[in-house]
mmCIF file of C-alpha atoms in Angstrom:
data_model
loop_
_atom_site.group_PDB
_atom_site.id
_atom_site.type_symbol
_atom_site.label_atom_id
_atom_site.label_comp_id
_atom_site.label_asym_id
_atom_site.label_seq_id
_atom_site.Cartn_x
_atom_site.Cartn_y
_atom_site.Cartn_z
ATOM 1 C CA UNK Y 1 -5.305 -8.572 -2.145
ATOM 2 C CA UNK Y 2 -4.366 -6.144 -4.897
ATOM 3 C CA UNK Y 3 -2.296 -3.083 -4.158
ATOM 4 C CA UNK Y 4 -3.755 0.353 -4.603
ATOM 5 C CA UNK Y 5 -0.537 2.284 -4.115
ATOM 6 C CA UNK Y 6 -1.371 4.553 -7.059
ATOM 7 C CA UNK Y 7 -4.811 5.558 -5.834
ATOM 8 C CA UNK Y 8 -5.643 9.109 -4.701
ATOM 9 C CA UNK Y 9 -6.384 7.804 -1.208
ATOM 10 C CA UNK Y 10 -2.924 6.255 -0.929
ATOM 11 C CA UNK Y 11 -1.184 9.318 -2.376
ATOM 12 C CA UNK Y 12 -3.061 11.637 -0.025
ATOM 13 C CA UNK Y 13 -2.159 9.454 2.942
ATOM 14 C CA UNK Y 14 1.520 9.380 1.900
ATOM 15 C CA UNK Y 15 1.666 13.188 1.622
ATOM 16 C CA UNK Y 16 0.015 13.550 5.050
ATOM 17 C CA UNK Y 17 2.558 11.108 6.450
ATOM 18 C CA UNK Y 18 5.545 13.039 5.026
ATOM 19 C CA UNK Y 19 4.126 16.379 6.244
ATOM 20 C CA UNK Y 20 3.579 14.991 9.728
ATOM 21 C CA UNK Y 21 7.102 13.594 9.827
ATOM 22 C CA UNK Y 22 8.615 16.968 8.973
ATOM 23 C CA UNK Y 23 6.416 18.814 11.475
ATOM 24 C CA UNK Y 24 7.465 16.418 14.270
ATOM 25 C CA UNK Y 25 11.069 15.988 13.029
ATOM 26 C CA UNK Y 26 10.635 12.255 12.446
ATOM 27 C CA UNK Y 27 12.588 10.113 9.960
ATOM 28 C CA UNK Y 28 14.595 13.142 8.850
ATOM 29 C CA UNK Y 29 17.695 11.044 8.216
ATOM 30 C CA UNK Y 30 15.792 8.814 5.780
ATOM 31 C CA UNK Y 31 14.417 11.806 3.840
ATOM 32 C CA UNK Y 32 17.874 13.383 3.737
ATOM 33 C CA UNK Y 33 19.462 10.205 2.348
ATOM 34 C CA UNK Y 34 16.683 9.850 -0.202
ATOM 35 C CA UNK Y 35 17.081 13.455 -1.319
ATOM 36 C CA UNK Y 36 20.834 13.104 -1.751
ATOM 37 C CA UNK Y 37 20.380 9.883 -3.737
ATOM 38 C CA UNK Y 38 17.716 11.497 -5.907
ATOM 39 C CA UNK Y 39 20.107 14.331 -6.802
ATOM 40 C CA UNK Y 40 23.249 12.279 -7.322
ATOM 41 C CA UNK Y 41 21.744 9.327 -9.231
ATOM 42 C CA UNK Y 42 20.925 11.176 -12.472
ATOM 43 C CA UNK Y 43 24.168 13.111 -12.347
ATOM 44 C CA UNK Y 44 26.157 9.890 -12.003
ATOM 45 C CA UNK Y 45 24.340 8.343 -14.940
ATOM 46 C CA UNK Y 46 24.979 11.147 -17.429
ATOM 47 C CA UNK Y 47 28.689 11.425 -16.780
ATOM 48 C CA UNK Y 48 31.518 12.168 -14.410
ATOM 49 C CA UNK Y 49 29.845 15.170 -12.873
ATOM 50 C CA UNK Y 50 30.002 13.658 -9.375
ATOM 51 C CA UNK Y 51 33.347 12.441 -7.963
ATOM 52 C CA UNK Y 52 33.488 8.724 -7.176
ATOM 53 C CA UNK Y 53 34.232 9.360 -3.502
ATOM 54 C CA UNK Y 54 31.063 11.464 -3.195
ATOM 55 C CA UNK Y 55 29.022 8.725 -4.860
ATOM 56 C CA UNK Y 56 30.418 6.153 -2.418
ATOM 57 C CA UNK Y 57 29.695 8.441 0.523
ATOM 58 C CA UNK Y 58 26.066 8.822 -0.531
ATOM 59 C CA UNK Y 59 25.727 5.069 -1.069
ATOM 60 C CA UNK Y 60 27.191 4.230 2.343
ATOM 61 C CA UNK Y 61 24.970 6.845 4.013
ATOM 62 C CA UNK Y 62 21.884 5.248 2.445
ATOM 63 C CA UNK Y 63 22.969 1.780 3.560
ATOM 64 C CA UNK Y 64 23.603 3.099 7.080
ATOM 65 C CA UNK Y 65 20.081 4.584 7.260
ATOM 66 C CA UNK Y 66 18.538 1.280 6.099
ATOM 67 C CA UNK Y 67 20.485 -0.741 8.680
ATOM 68 C CA UNK Y 68 19.658 1.732 11.443
ATOM 69 C CA UNK Y 69 15.945 1.778 10.702
ATOM 70 C CA UNK Y 70 15.760 -2.021 10.505
ATOM 71 C CA UNK Y 71 17.543 -2.441 13.844
ATOM 72 C CA UNK Y 72 15.909 0.300 15.920
ATOM 73 C CA UNK Y 73 12.147 0.110 16.522
ATOM 74 C CA UNK Y 74 10.539 3.379 15.468
ATOM 75 C CA UNK Y 75 7.891 3.384 18.197
ATOM 76 C CA UNK Y 76 6.296 6.320 16.419
ATOM 77 C CA UNK Y 77 2.549 6.925 16.623
ATOM 78 C CA UNK Y 78 2.623 8.492 13.162
ATOM 79 C CA UNK Y 79 1.999 5.154 11.455
ATOM 80 C CA UNK Y 80 -1.337 4.816 13.177
ATOM 81 C CA UNK Y 81 -2.069 8.528 12.770
ATOM 82 C CA UNK Y 82 -1.849 8.023 9.007
ATOM 83 C CA UNK Y 83 -4.990 5.903 9.267
ATOM 84 C CA UNK Y 84 -6.849 7.625 12.085
ATOM 85 C CA UNK Y 85 -8.170 11.121 12.596
ATOM 86 C CA UNK Y 86 -11.278 13.184 13.143
ATOM 87 C CA UNK Y 87 -13.672 14.309 10.403
ATOM 88 C CA UNK Y 88 -11.503 17.285 9.488
ATOM 89 C CA UNK Y 89 -8.594 14.934 8.764
ATOM 90 C CA UNK Y 90 -10.292 13.697 5.636
ATOM 91 C CA UNK Y 91 -11.170 17.041 4.087
ATOM 92 C CA UNK Y 92 -7.926 16.762 2.128
ATOM 93 C CA UNK Y 93 -9.635 14.165 -0.054
ATOM 94 C CA UNK Y 94 -13.287 15.191 -0.424
ATOM 95 C CA UNK Y 95 -16.012 12.811 -1.493
ATOM 96 C CA UNK Y 96 -15.952 14.230 -5.036
ATOM 97 C CA UNK Y 97 -12.454 12.799 -5.419
ATOM 98 C CA UNK Y 98 -13.122 9.604 -3.461
ATOM 99 C CA UNK Y 99 -16.159 8.821 -5.614
ATOM 100 C CA UNK Y 100 -14.743 9.947 -8.936
ATOM 101 C CA UNK Y 101 -15.101 6.965 -11.290
ATOM 102 C CA UNK Y 102 -16.351 4.802 -8.403
ATOM 103 C CA UNK Y 103 -18.766 1.945 -9.192
ATOM 104 C CA UNK Y 104 -19.711 0.854 -5.685
ATOM 105 C CA UNK Y 105 -20.554 3.124 -2.761
ATOM 106 C CA UNK Y 106 -21.959 1.617 0.431
ATOM 107 C CA UNK Y 107 -23.039 3.873 3.313
ATOM 108 C CA UNK Y 108 -24.174 2.917 6.774
ATOM 109 C CA UNK Y 109 -24.905 5.516 9.435
ATOM 110 C CA UNK Y 110 -27.654 5.972 12.037
ATOM 111 C CA UNK Y 111 -29.089 8.920 10.110
ATOM 112 C CA UNK Y 112 -26.437 9.585 7.385
ATOM 113 C CA UNK Y 113 -27.789 13.123 7.251
ATOM 114 C CA UNK Y 114 -24.372 14.670 6.607
ATOM 115 C CA UNK Y 115 -23.473 12.152 3.922
ATOM 116 C CA UNK Y 116 -26.829 12.606 2.202
ATOM 117 C CA UNK Y 117 -26.726 16.358 1.835
ATOM 118 C CA UNK Y 118 -27.629 17.783 -1.583
ATOM 119 C CA UNK Y 119 -23.993 18.176 -2.707
ATOM 120 C CA UNK Y 120 -23.007 14.588 -1.896
ATOM 121 C CA UNK Y 121 -26.183 13.158 -3.416
ATOM 122 C CA UNK Y 122 -25.495 15.060 -6.590
ATOM 123 C CA UNK Y 123 -21.974 13.596 -6.686
ATOM 124 C CA UNK Y 124 -23.461 10.116 -6.294
ATOM 125 C CA UNK Y 125 -25.842 10.795 -9.162
ATOM 126 C CA UNK Y 126 -23.227 12.219 -11.556
ATOM 127 C CA UNK Y 127 -20.054 10.355 -10.596
ATOM 128 C CA UNK Y 128 -21.401 6.920 -9.616
ATOM 129 C CA UNK Y 129 -24.990 6.230 -10.647
ATOM 130 C CA UNK Y 130 -24.428 7.509 -14.188
ATOM 131 C CA UNK Y 131 -22.738 4.184 -14.963
ATOM 132 C CA UNK Y 132 -24.788 1.075 -15.725
ATOM 133 C CA UNK Y 133 -22.578 -1.218 -13.628
ATOM 134 C CA UNK Y 134 -22.709 0.961 -10.497
ATOM 135 C CA UNK Y 135 -24.375 0.148 -7.183
ATOM 136 C CA UNK Y 136 -25.104 2.563 -4.333
ATOM 137 C CA UNK Y 137 -26.458 1.134 -1.068
ATOM 138 C CA UNK Y 138 -27.478 3.202 1.951
ATOM 139 C CA UNK Y 139 -28.589 1.916 5.364
ATOM 140 C CA UNK Y 140 -29.950 4.087 8.165
ATOM 141 C CA UNK Y 141 -31.816 3.391 11.399
ATOM 142 C CA UNK Y 142 -35.363 2.043 11.019
ATOM 143 C CA UNK Y 143 -37.773 5.014 11.209
ATOM 144 C CA UNK Y 144 -40.593 2.713 12.350
ATOM 145 C CA UNK Y 145 -38.749 1.651 15.515
ATOM 146 C CA UNK Y 146 -39.382 4.308 18.229
ATOM 147 C CA UNK Y 147 -37.330 2.482 20.879
ATOM 148 C CA UNK Y 148 -34.280 2.338 18.594
ATOM 149 C CA UNK Y 149 -34.673 6.017 17.711
ATOM 150 C CA UNK Y 150 -34.919 7.044 21.359
ATOM 151 C CA UNK Y 151 -31.816 5.041 22.270
ATOM 152 C CA UNK Y 152 -29.853 6.389 19.315
ATOM 153 C CA UNK Y 153 -30.828 9.927 20.254
ATOM 154 C CA UNK Y 154 -29.479 9.305 23.752
ATOM 155 C CA UNK Y 155 -26.267 7.777 22.346
ATOM 156 C CA UNK Y 156 -25.592 10.430 19.732
ATOM 157 C CA UNK Y 157 -27.092 13.712 20.984
ATOM 158 C CA UNK Y 158 -26.792 13.435 24.743
ATOM 159 C CA UNK Y 159 -23.127 12.427 24.425
ATOM 160 C CA UNK Y 160 -22.147 15.724 22.776
ATOM 161 C CA UNK Y 161 -21.135 18.930 24.507
ATOM 162 C CA UNK Y 162 -22.283 20.994 21.544
ATOM 163 C CA UNK Y 163 -24.913 19.149 19.487
ATOM 164 C CA UNK Y 164 -25.759 20.745 16.140
ATOM 165 C CA UNK Y 165 -28.593 18.485 14.951
ATOM 166 C CA UNK Y 166 -31.368 16.421 16.460
ATOM 167 C CA UNK Y 167 -31.274 12.753 15.570
ATOM 168 C CA UNK Y 168 -34.988 12.276 15.027
ATOM 169 C CA UNK Y 169 -35.199 15.225 12.665
ATOM 170 C CA UNK Y 170 -31.991 14.157 10.916
ATOM 171 C CA UNK Y 171 -33.402 10.677 10.318
ATOM 172 C CA UNK Y 172 -36.624 12.112 8.945
ATOM 173 C CA UNK Y 173 -34.605 14.238 6.527
ATOM 174 C CA UNK Y 174 -32.592 11.255 5.337
ATOM 175 C CA UNK Y 175 -35.628 9.008 4.912
ATOM 176 C CA UNK Y 176 -37.253 11.671 2.735
ATOM 177 C CA UNK Y 177 -34.033 11.994 0.707
ATOM 178 C CA UNK Y 178 -33.754 8.234 0.244
ATOM 179 C CA UNK Y 179 -37.318 8.127 -1.034
ATOM 180 C CA UNK Y 180 -36.539 10.815 -3.573
ATOM 181 C CA UNK Y 181 -33.303 9.135 -4.703
ATOM 182 C CA UNK Y 182 -35.111 5.812 -5.218
ATOM 183 C CA UNK Y 183 -37.200 7.524 -7.909
ATOM 184 C CA UNK Y 184 -34.231 8.858 -9.873
ATOM 185 C CA UNK Y 185 -33.938 7.748 -13.484
ATOM 186 C CA UNK Y 186 -30.294 6.738 -13.509
ATOM 187 C CA UNK Y 187 -28.235 4.062 -15.241
ATOM 188 C CA UNK Y 188 -26.942 2.481 -12.019
ATOM 189 C CA UNK Y 189 -28.662 0.699 -9.164
ATOM 190 C CA UNK Y 190 -29.720 2.563 -6.025
ATOM 191 C CA UNK Y 191 -30.880 0.563 -2.999
ATOM 192 C CA UNK Y 192 -31.531 1.379 0.637
ATOM 193 C CA UNK Y 193 -32.632 -0.277 3.844
ATOM 194 C CA UNK Y 194 -33.290 0.155 7.543
ATOM 195 C CA UNK Y 195 -31.535 -1.445 10.538
ATOM 196 C CA UNK Y 196 -33.174 -1.867 13.908
ATOM 197 C CA UNK Y 197 -30.406 -0.595 16.208
ATOM 198 C CA UNK Y 198 -27.223 1.514 16.259
ATOM 199 C CA UNK Y 199 -24.061 -0.660 16.536
ATOM 200 C CA UNK Y 200 -21.909 2.327 17.490
ATOM 201 C CA UNK Y 201 -20.161 3.173 14.221
ATOM 202 C CA UNK Y 202 -20.740 4.579 10.755
ATOM 203 C CA UNK Y 203 -19.179 3.169 7.617
ATOM 204 C CA UNK Y 204 -18.505 4.332 4.060
ATOM 205 C CA UNK Y 205 -17.084 1.764 1.619
ATOM 206 C CA UNK Y 206 -15.957 2.739 -1.869
ATOM 207 C CA UNK Y 207 -15.326 0.157 -4.581
ATOM 208 C CA UNK Y 208 -14.862 -2.760 -2.200
ATOM 209 C CA UNK Y 209 -13.856 -5.197 -4.979
ATOM 210 C CA UNK Y 210 -11.739 -2.856 -7.105
ATOM 211 C CA UNK Y 211 -8.085 -1.836 -7.083
ATOM 212 C CA UNK Y 212 -9.025 1.589 -5.730
ATOM 213 C CA UNK Y 213 -10.953 0.174 -2.791
ATOM 214 C CA UNK Y 214 -11.117 2.187 0.432
ATOM 215 C CA UNK Y 215 -13.315 2.571 3.497
ATOM 216 C CA UNK Y 216 -13.760 4.926 6.407
ATOM 217 C CA UNK Y 217 -15.110 3.835 9.793
ATOM 218 C CA UNK Y 218 -16.331 6.438 12.290
ATOM 219 C CA UNK Y 219 -16.587 5.363 15.915
ATOM 220 C CA UNK Y 220 -19.299 7.096 17.904
ATOM 221 C CA UNK Y 221 -17.647 6.493 21.288
ATOM 222 C CA UNK Y 222 -19.274 7.507 24.607
ATOM 223 C CA UNK Y 223 -18.595 11.236 24.748
ATOM 224 C CA UNK Y 224 -17.439 13.845 22.243
ATOM 225 C CA UNK Y 225 -17.247 17.610 22.098
ATOM 226 C CA UNK Y 226 -18.938 17.622 18.661
ATOM 227 C CA UNK Y 227 -19.610 15.080 15.923
ATOM 228 C CA UNK Y 228 -16.411 16.283 14.207
ATOM 229 C CA UNK Y 229 -14.407 15.044 17.219
ATOM 230 C CA UNK Y 230 -15.205 11.411 16.571
ATOM 231 C CA UNK Y 231 -12.369 9.102 15.610
ATOM 232 C CA UNK Y 232 -12.217 7.927 12.007
ATOM 233 C CA UNK Y 233 -10.201 5.007 10.694
ATOM 234 C CA UNK Y 234 -9.357 4.879 6.988
ATOM 235 C CA UNK Y 235 -8.354 1.547 5.476
ATOM 236 C CA UNK Y 236 -7.498 0.092 2.093
ATOM 237 C CA UNK Y 237 -6.534 -3.495 1.126
ATOM 238 C CA UNK Y 238 -2.955 -2.230 0.983
ATOM 239 C CA UNK Y 239 -2.906 -0.854 4.536
ATOM 240 C CA UNK Y 240 -4.468 -3.943 6.132
ATOM 241 C CA UNK Y 241 -5.150 -7.260 4.475
ATOM 242 C CA UNK Y 242 -6.934 -8.369 7.641
ATOM 243 C CA UNK Y 243 -9.081 -5.445 8.746
ATOM 244 C CA UNK Y 244 -10.174 -4.082 5.388
ATOM 245 C CA UNK Y 245 -12.182 -7.235 4.485
ATOM 246 C CA UNK Y 246 -13.387 -7.396 8.107
ATOM 247 C CA UNK Y 247 -15.107 -4.015 7.819
ATOM 248 C CA UNK Y 248 -16.398 -4.778 4.345
ATOM 249 C CA UNK Y 249 -18.016 -7.896 5.778
ATOM 250 C CA UNK Y 250 -19.557 -5.761 8.541
ATOM 251 C CA UNK Y 251 -21.461 -3.839 5.890
ATOM 252 C CA UNK Y 252 -22.452 -7.098 4.191
ATOM 253 C CA UNK Y 253 -23.947 -8.399 7.454
ATOM 254 C CA UNK Y 254 -25.828 -5.131 8.092
ATOM 255 C CA UNK Y 255 -27.186 -5.138 4.553
ATOM 256 C CA UNK Y 256 -28.403 -8.743 4.880
ATOM 257 C CA UNK Y 257 -30.212 -7.903 8.103
ATOM 258 C CA UNK Y 258 -31.590 -4.535 6.970
ATOM 259 C CA UNK Y 259 -35.302 -4.228 6.210
ATOM 260 C CA UNK Y 260 -35.726 -3.224 2.567
ATOM 261 C CA UNK Y 261 -38.608 -0.840 1.869
ATOM 262 C CA UNK Y 262 -41.532 -2.093 -0.209
ATOM 263 C CA UNK Y 263 -42.383 -0.306 -3.409
ATOM 264 C CA UNK Y 264 -45.534 1.048 -1.784
ATOM 265 C CA UNK Y 265 -43.703 2.446 1.239
ATOM 266 C CA UNK Y 266 -43.921 6.190 1.672
ATOM 267 C CA UNK Y 267 -40.657 8.079 2.211
ATOM 268 C CA UNK Y 268 -42.434 9.515 5.280
ATOM 269 C CA UNK Y 269 -42.721 6.417 7.462
ATOM 270 C CA UNK Y 270 -45.808 6.304 9.683
ATOM 271 C CA UNK Y 271 -43.783 5.149 12.634
ATOM 272 C CA UNK Y 272 -41.536 8.163 12.220
ATOM 273 C CA UNK Y 273 -44.481 10.552 12.346
ATOM 274 C CA UNK Y 274 -46.020 8.812 15.323
ATOM 275 C CA UNK Y 275 -42.911 9.110 17.419
ATOM 276 C CA UNK Y 276 -41.748 12.559 16.345
ATOM 277 C CA UNK Y 277 -44.066 14.419 18.713
ATOM 278 C CA UNK Y 278 -42.612 12.531 21.698
ATOM 279 C CA UNK Y 279 -38.963 13.006 20.818
ATOM 280 C CA UNK Y 280 -37.128 15.708 22.755
ATOM 281 C CA UNK Y 281 -33.614 14.602 21.847
ATOM 282 C CA UNK Y 282 -31.996 13.948 18.530
ATOM 283 C CA UNK Y 283 -28.943 12.561 16.888
ATOM 284 C CA UNK Y 284 -26.233 12.560 14.305
#
């Protein structure tokens, strides 16, 4: 796997990690030693501005911190908290930045209504699909499967204390949007499909095969206060050589199984219209 330590995602995660450490008074000794070394190193290089005994003291302090941290297990939850959070945790790196210069964007969500709002779709058009070698793939629940829609509505709406959207209506909105996007005259490739059940998560993969690769998994869980309360997990090839390709392969499997719309299909699926009058609950 290639490292993406210079990517905006990695930099943002590093800054969040440092901020969290200071707020919870974690790893302060390491930051202190690093700060002292950063100040003394250039001074020592340019001349005798720093006494030798001070230089040795700083060096020994740094060595002591390294030995201490290698011998004592940190046991800190902050390492996992760097990767996990709710929806608000990822506002520090909005989709405009995540998708800047991206060539592959893969989206799976039961309705994807929040990801397919007008602002995000415009970013996909300008930042991704304007390139000839780009591919955008979107998968949502099959609008012609009333049983799957009813179950997803129960999973996603009825599990919230404060629902904001109805799943059936959200899915109708997304299906219309996907139909419109499929008619765009863009340089890149836009594809979409429908899956026949909700596996319990949503997934956004950006540039799976590039150095800047990243993905975000959202777990729907059994009960949440709102959709913003759901746990997200953000991964790159650098953070996990095992689980990053695992989740990329999850999208691949969903895409292979997804029903691809025929050219003659209407964005307003007949099955969706037939079931809409019977739906009293909604979704994502």
